[in-house]
GROMACS .gro file of C-alpha atoms in nm:
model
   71
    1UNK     CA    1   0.075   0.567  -0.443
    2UNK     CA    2  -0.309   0.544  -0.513
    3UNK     CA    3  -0.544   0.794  -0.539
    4UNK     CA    4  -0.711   0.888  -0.214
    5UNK     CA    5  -0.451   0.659   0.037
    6UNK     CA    6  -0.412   0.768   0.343
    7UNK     CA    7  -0.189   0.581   0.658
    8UNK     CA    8  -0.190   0.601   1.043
    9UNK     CA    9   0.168   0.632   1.167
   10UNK     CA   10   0.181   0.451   1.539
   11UNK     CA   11   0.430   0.442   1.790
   12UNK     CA   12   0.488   0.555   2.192
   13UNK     CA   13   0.521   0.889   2.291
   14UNK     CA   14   0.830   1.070   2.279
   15UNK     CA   15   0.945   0.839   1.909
   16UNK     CA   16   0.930   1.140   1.666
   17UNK     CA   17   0.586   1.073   1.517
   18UNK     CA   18   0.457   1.432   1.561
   19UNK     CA   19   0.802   1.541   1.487
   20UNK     CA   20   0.794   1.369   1.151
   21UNK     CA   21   0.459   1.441   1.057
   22UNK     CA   22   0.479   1.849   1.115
   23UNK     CA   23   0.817   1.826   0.878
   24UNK     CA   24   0.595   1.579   0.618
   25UNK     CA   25   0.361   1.928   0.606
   26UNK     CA   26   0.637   2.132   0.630
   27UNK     CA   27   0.557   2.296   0.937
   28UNK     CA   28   0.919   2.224   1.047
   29UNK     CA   29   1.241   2.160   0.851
   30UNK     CA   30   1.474   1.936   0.909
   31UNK     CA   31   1.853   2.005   1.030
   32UNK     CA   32   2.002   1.777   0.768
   33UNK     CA   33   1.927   1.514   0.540
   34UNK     CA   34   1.605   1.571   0.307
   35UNK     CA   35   1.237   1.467   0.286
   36UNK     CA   36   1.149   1.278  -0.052
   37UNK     CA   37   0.824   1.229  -0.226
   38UNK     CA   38   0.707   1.109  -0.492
   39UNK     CA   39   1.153   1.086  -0.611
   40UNK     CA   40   1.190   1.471  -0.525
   41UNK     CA   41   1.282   1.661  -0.241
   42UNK     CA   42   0.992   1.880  -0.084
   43UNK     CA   43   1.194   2.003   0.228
   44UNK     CA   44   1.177   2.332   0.123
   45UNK     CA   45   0.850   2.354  -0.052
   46UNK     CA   46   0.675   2.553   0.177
   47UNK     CA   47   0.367   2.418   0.357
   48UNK     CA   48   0.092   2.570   0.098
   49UNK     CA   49   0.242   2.421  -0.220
   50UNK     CA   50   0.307   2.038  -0.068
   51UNK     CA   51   0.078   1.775  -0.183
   52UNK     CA   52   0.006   1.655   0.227
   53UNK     CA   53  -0.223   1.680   0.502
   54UNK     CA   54  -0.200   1.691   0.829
   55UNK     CA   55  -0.528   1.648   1.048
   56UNK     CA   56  -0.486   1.656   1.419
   57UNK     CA   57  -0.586   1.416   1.660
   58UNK     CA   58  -0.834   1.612   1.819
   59UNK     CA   59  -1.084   1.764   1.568
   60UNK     CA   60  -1.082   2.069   1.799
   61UNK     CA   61  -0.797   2.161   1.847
   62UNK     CA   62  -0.919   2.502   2.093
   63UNK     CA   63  -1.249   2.380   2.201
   64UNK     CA   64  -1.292   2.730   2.346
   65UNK     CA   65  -1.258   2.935   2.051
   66UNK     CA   66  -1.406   2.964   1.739
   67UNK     CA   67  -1.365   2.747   1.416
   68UNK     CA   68  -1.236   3.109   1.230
   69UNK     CA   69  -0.961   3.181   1.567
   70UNK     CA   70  -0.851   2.803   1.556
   71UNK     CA   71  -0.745   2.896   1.226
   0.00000   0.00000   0.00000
């Protein structure tokens, strides 16, 4: 790990890469198994307290609301 890395994670649709990133931030959780970083298990450190980010493809994510709404 270095400071300020960062990774693109590619692959077709329908492979689990949304999937995998949402549980990464811990927007979902997984059914079994766990999700290790940095040697310990963050899969149920809510989404607040992990050290991730997620940024979406789309910098807008409603392009008809405002920045405070897409929020």
């Amino acid at each position: 790990q270095r400071e300020n890395e960062f990774f693109a994670l590619l692959g077709p649709s329908g492979c689990g890469k949304t999937t995998l990133l949402r549980m990464l931030a811990g927007f979902e959780t997984p059914n079994r198994g766990r999700i290790m970083l940095d040697g310990r298990d963050i899969a149920k450190t809510p989404p607040n307290k992990r050290p991730v980010n997620l940024m979406f493809q789309s910098y807008a994510l409603f392009p008809h609301m405002s920045v405070r709404a897409n929020v």
